[in-house]
Coordinates of C-alpha atoms and ligand atoms in Angstrom, one line a residue:
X16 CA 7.2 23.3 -36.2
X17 CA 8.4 20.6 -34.0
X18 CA 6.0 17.6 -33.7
X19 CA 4.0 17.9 -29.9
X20 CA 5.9 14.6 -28.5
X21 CA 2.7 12.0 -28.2
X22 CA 1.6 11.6 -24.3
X23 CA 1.0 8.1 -22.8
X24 CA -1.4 9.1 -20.0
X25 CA -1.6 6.4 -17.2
X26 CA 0.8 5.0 -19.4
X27 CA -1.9 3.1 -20.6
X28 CA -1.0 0.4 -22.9
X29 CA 3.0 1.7 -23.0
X30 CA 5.2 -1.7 -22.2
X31 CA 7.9 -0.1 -20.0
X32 CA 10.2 -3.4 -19.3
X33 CA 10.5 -7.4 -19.8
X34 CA 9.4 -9.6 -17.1
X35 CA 9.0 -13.5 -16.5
X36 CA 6.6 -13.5 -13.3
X37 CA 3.6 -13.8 -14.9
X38 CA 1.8 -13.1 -18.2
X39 CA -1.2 -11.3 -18.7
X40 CA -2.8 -12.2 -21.8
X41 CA -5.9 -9.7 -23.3
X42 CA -6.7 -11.6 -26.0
X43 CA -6.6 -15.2 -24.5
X44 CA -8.0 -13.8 -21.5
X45 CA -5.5 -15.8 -19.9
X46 CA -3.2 -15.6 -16.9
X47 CA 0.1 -17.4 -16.1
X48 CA 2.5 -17.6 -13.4
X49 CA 5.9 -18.6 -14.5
X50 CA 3.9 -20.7 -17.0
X51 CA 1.1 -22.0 -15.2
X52 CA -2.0 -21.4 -15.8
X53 CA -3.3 -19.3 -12.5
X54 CA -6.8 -21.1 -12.7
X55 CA -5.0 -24.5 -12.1
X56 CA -3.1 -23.2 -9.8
X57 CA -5.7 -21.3 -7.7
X58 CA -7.2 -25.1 -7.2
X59 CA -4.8 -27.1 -7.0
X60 CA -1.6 -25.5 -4.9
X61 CA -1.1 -23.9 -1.9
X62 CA -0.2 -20.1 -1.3
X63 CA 3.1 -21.2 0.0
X64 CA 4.0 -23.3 -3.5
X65 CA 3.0 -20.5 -5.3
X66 CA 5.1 -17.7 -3.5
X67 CA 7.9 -20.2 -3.9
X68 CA 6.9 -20.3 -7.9
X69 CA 6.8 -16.9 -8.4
X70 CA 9.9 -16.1 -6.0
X71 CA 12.4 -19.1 -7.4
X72 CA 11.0 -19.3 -10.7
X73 CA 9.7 -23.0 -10.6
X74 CA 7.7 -25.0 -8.3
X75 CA 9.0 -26.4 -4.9
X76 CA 10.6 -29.6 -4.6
X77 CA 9.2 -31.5 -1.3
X78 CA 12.5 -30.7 0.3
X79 CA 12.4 -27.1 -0.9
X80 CA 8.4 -26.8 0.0
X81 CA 9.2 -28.2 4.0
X82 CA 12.7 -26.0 4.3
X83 CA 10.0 -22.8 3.6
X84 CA 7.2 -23.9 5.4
X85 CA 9.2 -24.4 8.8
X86 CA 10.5 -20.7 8.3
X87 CA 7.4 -19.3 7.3
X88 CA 5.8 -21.1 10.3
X89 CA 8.2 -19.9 12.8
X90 CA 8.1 -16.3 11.8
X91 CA 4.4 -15.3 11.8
X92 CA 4.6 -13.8 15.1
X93 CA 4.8 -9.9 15.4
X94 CA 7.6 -8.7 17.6
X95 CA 6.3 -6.4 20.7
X96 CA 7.0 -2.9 18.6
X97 CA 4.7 -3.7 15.9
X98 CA 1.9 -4.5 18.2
X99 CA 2.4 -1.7 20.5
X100 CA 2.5 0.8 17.1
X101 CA -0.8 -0.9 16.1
X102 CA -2.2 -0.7 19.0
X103 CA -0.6 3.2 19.2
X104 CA -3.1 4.1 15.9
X105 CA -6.9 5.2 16.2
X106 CA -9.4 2.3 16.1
X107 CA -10.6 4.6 12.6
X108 CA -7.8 4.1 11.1
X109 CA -7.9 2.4 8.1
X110 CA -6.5 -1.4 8.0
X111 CA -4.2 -0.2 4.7
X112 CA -3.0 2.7 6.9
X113 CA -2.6 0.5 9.7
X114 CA -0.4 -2.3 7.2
X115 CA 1.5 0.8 5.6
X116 CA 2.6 1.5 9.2
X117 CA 3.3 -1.8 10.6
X118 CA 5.1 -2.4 7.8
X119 CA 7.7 0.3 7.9
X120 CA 8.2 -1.3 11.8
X121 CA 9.1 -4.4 10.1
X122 CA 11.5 -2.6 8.1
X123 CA 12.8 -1.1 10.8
X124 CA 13.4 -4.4 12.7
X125 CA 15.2 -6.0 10.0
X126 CA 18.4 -6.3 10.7
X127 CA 19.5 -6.6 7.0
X128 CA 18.0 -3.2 6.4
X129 CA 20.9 -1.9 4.9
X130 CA 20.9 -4.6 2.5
X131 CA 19.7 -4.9 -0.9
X132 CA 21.5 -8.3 -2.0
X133 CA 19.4 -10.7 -3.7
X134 CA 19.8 -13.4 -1.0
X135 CA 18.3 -10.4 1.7
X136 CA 15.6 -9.6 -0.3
X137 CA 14.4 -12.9 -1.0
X138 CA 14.4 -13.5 2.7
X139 CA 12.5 -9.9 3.4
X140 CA 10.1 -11.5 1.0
X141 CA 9.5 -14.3 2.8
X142 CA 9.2 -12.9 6.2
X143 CA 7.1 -10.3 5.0
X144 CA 4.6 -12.9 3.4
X145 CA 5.3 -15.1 7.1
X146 CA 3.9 -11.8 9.0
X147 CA 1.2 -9.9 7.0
X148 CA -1.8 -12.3 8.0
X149 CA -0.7 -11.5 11.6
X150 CA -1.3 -7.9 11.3
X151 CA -4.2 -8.1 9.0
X152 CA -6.1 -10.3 11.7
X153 CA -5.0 -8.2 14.7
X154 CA -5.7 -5.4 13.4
X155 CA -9.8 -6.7 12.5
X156 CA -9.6 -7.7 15.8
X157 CA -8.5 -5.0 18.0
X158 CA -11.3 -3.3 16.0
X159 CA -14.1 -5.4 17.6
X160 CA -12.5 -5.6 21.3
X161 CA -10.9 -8.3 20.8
X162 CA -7.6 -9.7 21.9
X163 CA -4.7 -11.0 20.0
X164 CA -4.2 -14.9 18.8
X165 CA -1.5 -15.6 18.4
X166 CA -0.6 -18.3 15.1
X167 CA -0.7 -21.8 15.1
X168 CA 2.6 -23.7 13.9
X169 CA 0.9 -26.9 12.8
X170 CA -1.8 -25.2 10.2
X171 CA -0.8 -24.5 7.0
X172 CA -0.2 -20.6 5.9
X173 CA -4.0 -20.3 4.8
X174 CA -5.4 -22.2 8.0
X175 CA -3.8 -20.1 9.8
X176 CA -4.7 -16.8 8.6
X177 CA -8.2 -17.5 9.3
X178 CA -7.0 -18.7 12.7
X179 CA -5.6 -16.1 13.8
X180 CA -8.5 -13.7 12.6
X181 CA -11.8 -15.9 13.7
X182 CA -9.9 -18.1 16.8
X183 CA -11.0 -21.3 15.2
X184 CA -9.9 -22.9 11.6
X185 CA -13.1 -22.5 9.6
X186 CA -14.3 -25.7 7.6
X187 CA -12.2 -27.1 4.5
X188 CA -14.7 -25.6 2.3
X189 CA -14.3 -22.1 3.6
X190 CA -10.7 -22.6 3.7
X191 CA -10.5 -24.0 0.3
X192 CA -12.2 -20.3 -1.1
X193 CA -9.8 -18.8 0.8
X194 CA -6.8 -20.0 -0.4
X195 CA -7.8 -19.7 -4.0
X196 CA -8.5 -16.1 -3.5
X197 CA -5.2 -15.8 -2.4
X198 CA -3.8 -17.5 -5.2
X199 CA -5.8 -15.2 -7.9
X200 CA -4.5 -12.1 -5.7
X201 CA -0.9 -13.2 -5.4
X202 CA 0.6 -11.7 -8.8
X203 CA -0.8 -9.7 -11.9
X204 CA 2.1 -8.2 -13.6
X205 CA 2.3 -4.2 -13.9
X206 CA -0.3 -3.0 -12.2
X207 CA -0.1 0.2 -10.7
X208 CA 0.9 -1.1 -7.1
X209 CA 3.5 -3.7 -8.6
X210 CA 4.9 -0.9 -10.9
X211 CA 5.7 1.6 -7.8
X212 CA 7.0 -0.9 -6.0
X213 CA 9.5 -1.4 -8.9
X214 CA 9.9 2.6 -9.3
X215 CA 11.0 2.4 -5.8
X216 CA 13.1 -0.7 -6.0
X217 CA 14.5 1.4 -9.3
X218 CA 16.3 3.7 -7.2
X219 CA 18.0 0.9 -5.1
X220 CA 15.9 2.3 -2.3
X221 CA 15.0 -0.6 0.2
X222 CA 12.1 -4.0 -0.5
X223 CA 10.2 -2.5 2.9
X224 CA 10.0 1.1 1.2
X225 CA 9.4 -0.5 -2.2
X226 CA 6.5 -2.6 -0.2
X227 CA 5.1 0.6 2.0
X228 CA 4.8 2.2 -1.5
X229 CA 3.2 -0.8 -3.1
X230 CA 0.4 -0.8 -0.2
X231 CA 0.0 3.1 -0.7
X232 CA -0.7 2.6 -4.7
X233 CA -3.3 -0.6 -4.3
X234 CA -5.6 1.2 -1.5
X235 CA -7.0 3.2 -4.2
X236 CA -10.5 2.3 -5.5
X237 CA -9.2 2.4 -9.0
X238 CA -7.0 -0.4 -7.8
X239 CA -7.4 -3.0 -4.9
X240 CA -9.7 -0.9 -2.8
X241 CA -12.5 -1.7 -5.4
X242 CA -13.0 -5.2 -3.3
X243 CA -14.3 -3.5 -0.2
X244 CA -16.1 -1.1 -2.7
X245 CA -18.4 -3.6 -4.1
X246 CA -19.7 -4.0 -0.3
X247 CA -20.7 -0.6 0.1
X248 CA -22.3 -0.7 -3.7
X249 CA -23.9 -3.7 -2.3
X250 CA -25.4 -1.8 0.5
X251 CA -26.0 1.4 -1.3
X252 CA -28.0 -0.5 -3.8
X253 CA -29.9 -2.0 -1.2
X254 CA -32.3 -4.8 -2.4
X255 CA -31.6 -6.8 -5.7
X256 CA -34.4 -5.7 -7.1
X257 CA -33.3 -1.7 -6.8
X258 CA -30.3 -2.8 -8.9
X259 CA -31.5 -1.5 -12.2
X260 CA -32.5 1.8 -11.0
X261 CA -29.3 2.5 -9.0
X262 CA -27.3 2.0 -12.3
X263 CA -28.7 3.4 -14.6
X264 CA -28.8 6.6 -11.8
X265 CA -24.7 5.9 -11.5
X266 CA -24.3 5.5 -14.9
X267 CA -25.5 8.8 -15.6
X268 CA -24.0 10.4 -13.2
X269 CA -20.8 9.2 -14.8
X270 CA -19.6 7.4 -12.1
X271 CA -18.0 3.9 -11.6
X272 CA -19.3 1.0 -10.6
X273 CA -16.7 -1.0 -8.7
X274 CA -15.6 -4.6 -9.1
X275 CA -15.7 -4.0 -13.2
X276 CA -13.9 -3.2 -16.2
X277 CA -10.0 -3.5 -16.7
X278 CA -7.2 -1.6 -17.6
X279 CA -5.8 -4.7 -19.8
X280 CA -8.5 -7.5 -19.7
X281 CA -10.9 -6.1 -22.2
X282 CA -13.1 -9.4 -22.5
X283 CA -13.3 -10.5 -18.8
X284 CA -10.6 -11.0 -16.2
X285 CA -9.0 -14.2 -16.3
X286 CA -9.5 -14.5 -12.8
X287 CA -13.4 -14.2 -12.4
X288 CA -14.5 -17.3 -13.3
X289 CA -12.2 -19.5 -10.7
X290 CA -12.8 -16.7 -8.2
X291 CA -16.5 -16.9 -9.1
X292 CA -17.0 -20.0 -8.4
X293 CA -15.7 -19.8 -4.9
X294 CA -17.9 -17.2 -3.8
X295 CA -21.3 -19.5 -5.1
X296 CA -20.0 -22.0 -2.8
X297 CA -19.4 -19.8 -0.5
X298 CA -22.8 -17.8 -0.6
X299 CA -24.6 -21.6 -1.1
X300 CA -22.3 -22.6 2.3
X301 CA -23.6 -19.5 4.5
X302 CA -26.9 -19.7 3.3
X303 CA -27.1 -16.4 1.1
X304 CA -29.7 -16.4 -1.8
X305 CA -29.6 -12.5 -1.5
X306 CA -26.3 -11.5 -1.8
X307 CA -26.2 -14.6 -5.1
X308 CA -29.2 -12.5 -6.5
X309 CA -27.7 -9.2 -6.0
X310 CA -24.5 -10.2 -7.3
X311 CA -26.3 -11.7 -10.5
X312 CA -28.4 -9.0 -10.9
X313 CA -25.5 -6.4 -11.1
X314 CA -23.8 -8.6 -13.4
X315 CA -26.2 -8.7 -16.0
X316 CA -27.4 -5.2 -15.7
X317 CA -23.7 -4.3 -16.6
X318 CA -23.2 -6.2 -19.1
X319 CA -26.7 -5.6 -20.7
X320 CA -26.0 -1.7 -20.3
X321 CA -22.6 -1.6 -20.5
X322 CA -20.9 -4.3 -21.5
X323 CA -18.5 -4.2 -19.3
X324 CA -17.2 -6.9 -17.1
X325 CA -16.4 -7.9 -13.9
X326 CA -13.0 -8.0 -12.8
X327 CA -11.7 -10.4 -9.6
X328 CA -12.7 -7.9 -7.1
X329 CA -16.1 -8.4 -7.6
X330 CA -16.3 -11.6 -6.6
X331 CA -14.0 -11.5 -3.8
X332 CA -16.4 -8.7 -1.9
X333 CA -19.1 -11.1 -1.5
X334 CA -16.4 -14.2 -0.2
X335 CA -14.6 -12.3 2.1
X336 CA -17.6 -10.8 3.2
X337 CA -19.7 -14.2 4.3
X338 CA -16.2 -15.6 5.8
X339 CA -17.1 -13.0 8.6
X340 CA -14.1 -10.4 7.2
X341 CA -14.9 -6.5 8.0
X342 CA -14.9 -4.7 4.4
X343 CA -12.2 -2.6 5.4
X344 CA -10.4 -5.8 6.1
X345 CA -10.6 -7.0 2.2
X346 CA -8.0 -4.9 0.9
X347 CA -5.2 -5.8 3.6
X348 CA -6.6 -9.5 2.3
X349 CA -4.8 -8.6 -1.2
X350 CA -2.0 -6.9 0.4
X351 CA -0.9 -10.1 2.3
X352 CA -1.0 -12.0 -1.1
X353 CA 0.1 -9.7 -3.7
X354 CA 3.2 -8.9 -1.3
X355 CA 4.4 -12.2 -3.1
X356 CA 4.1 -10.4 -6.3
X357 CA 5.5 -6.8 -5.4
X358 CA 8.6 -8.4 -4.1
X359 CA 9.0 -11.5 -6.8
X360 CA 8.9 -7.7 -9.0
X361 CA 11.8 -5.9 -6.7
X362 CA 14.8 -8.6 -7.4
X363 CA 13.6 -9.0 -10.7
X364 CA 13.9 -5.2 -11.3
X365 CA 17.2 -4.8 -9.4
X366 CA 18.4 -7.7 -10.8
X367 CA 18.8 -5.8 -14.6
X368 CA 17.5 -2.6 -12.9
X369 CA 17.3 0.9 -14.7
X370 CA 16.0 4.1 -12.7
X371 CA 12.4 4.8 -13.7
X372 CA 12.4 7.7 -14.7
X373 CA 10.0 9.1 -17.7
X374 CA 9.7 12.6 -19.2
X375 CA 7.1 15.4 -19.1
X376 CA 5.9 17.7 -22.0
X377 CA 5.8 20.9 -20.1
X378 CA 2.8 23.4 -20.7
X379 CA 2.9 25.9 -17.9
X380 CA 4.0 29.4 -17.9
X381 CA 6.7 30.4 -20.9
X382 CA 9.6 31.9 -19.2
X383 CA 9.5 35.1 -17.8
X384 CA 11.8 37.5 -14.9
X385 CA 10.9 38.5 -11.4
X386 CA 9.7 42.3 -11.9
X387 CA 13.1 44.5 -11.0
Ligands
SDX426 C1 -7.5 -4.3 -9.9 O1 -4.1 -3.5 -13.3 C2 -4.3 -4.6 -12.7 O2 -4.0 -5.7 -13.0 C3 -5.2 -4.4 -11.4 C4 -5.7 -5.7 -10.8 C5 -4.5 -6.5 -10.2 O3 -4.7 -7.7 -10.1 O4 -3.5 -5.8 -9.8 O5 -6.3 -6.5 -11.8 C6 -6.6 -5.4 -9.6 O6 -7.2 -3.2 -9.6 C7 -8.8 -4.5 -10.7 C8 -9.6 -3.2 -11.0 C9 -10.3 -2.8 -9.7 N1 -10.9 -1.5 -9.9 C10 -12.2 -1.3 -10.0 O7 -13.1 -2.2 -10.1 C11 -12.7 0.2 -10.1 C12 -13.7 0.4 -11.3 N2 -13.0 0.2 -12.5 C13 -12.7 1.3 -13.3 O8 -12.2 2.4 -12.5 C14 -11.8 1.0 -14.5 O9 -12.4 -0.1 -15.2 C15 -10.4 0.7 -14.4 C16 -9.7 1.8 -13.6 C17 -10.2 -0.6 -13.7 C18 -9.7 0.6 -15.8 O10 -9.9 1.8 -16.3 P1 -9.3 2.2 -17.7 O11 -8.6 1.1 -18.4 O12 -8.5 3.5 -17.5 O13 -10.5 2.5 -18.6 P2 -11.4 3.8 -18.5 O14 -11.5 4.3 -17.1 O15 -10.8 4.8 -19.5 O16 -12.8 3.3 -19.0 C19 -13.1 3.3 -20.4 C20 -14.5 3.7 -20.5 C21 -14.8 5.0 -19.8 O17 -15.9 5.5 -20.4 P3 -15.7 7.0 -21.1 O18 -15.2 7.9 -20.1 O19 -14.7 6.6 -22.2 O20 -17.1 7.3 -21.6 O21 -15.3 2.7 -19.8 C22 -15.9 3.3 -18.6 C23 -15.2 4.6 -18.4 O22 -16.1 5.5 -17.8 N3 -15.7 2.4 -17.5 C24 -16.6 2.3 -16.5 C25 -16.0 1.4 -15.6 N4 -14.8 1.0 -16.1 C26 -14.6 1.7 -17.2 N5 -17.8 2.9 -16.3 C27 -18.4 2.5 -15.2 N6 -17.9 1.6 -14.2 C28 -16.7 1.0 -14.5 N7 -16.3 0.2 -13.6

């Protein structure tokens, strides 16, 4: 009998291609950019030198850095049509939905469209990373009434995002956890959302559909929706002291408890203890014992129970949360710094690209006629 071919479901642990963006390292529980270690990084760069990093390869010369920053800088504004179609969608819809959208409208504006060259690409990259903080903090906005700001030119990228969502740059500690978040978020290898963007981008399709796909994969609560998930656990739960009884009640009930666990990181995320320690200074900055206490207590009643372990998400709820983000706002947070990654992945997949394309083992009906 012919041997049942093996199935790689999720195609979990299945390495499907080479790349040199970043390394994600299981047994070192390590994480590197082009190299770098992403803790160093995440405290010592900006966003801007590490999109340039992950785009080109190798960090910015000055020249390179200020060349960037003045483009980046003077395309953050939305054009009209991608206001007016925000502005077009419910007030319920959700702020992935609403990025999804907005996005194809920048696709549509792009007057390279057509164009898959490396040098267009690269520059779809950058404008997309210039305008996704300008739709992430309209769209909170128009949520709560209020009216559009428009960017600042003489704040940097992370300054400025916070800007244009609050309408005042926060203090440099506040900023400071912000940018390292976005660091931590901006790249992770093939992780479900990367990897469609790179099925897409497979087909020589276009970076804007590769990206509108991307943002469809990481709204999952599998994936990057589990940061606004730990919120709602946080409310669910209640007080910390309730935190034992709700989990071992989840638990049993077999379901999962977001902000932990790992498809690859087995022994901790890389990422958690940089992001970590953001959020205590955060929490210790907005005066927040509580939401310390029930993060802690969570912690340590999953790892006592479970032993299973946080993964960045979970600290990034709690951050984003006491910066004054909505929690439906947290995941169009990741999109605006992993769109660094997704496209870093699209030229590196066209540029020694095969169509994705894997089998199935088929099990339905055996074959049969329509009756005469
Ligand atoms: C991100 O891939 C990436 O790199 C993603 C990401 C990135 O930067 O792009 O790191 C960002 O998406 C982080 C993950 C965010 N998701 C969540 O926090 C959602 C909760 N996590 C789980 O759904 C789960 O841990 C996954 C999806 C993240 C990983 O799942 P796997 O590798 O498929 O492992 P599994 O679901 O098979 O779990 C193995 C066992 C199972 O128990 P059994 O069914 O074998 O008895 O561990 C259990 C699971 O039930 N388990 C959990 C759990 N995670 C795993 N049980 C309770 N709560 C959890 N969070």
């Amino acid at each position: 009998a012919t041997t049942e071919p093996r199935i790689f479901k999720g195609l979990a642990g299945v390495p499907v291609d080479v790349t040199a963006i970043s390394m994600v390292n299981s047994d070192t529980n390590s994480l590197l950019y082009r190299g770098y270690p992403v803790q160093q990084l995440a405290t010592r760069c900006s966003v801007e030198q590490v999109a340039l990093l992950l785009w080109d390869g190798e960090l910015p010369t000055p020249e390179r850095l200020a060349e960037f920053q003045l483009e980046e800088r003077s395309n953050r504004a939305l054009a009209p049509n991608v206001l007016r179609a925000v502005d077009d969608l419910p007030l319920t819809t959700h702020p992935m939905d609403v990025c999804r959208t907005a996005v194809s409208i920048l696709g549509a504006n792009d007057m390279d469209a057509g164009s898959n060259s490396t040098a267009h690409n690269l520059r779809k990259a950058r404008h997309l990373f210039a305008q996704l903080p300008a739709i992430v903090a309209y769209d909170q906005r128009r949520r709560h009434g209020l009216a559009l700001v428009e960017p600042r030119n003489d704040l940097d990228y992370t300054e400025n995002f916070l800007y244009m969502t609050f309408g005042a740059v926060p203090e440099p500690e506040v900023v400071a956890a912000f940018r390292t978040s976005l660091v931590l978020y901006a790249e992770h290898s093939f992780n479900a959302s990367t990897f469609a963007a790179r099925v897409i981008a497979s087909t020589l399709s276009d970076m804007h559909s590769a990206v509108t796909g991307a943002i469809g994969a990481l709204k999952g609560p599998l994936h990057g929706g589990a940061n606004e998930a730990v919120m709602y656990t946080f409310d669910e739960i209640g007080t910390p002291d309730r935190v034992a009884a709700w989990l071992d009640e989840t638990l049993a009930s077999k379901r999962k408890v977001m902000g932990f666990g790992h498809r690859v990181y087995k022994h901790g995320d890389s990422r958690v203890p940089t992001m970590r320690a953001a959020m205590v200074t955060m929490l210790e900055h907005f005066d927040r014992p509580d939401l310390l206490e029930m993060y802690m207590n969570l912690e340590e009643a999953m790892a006592a129970r479970t032993g299973i372990l946080p993964n960045v998400d979970y600290p990034t709820g709690p951050a984003y949360h006491v910066m004054g983000f909505d929690t439906e706002t947290f995941t169009p947070i990741f999109v605006a710094a992993r769109v660094i990654g997704w496209t870093a992945h699209v030229s590196e997949q066209l540029a020694a690209n095969a169509l994705i394309r894997p089998l199935s083992v088929y099990v339905g009906a055996a074959q049969r006629d329509l009756p005469a």
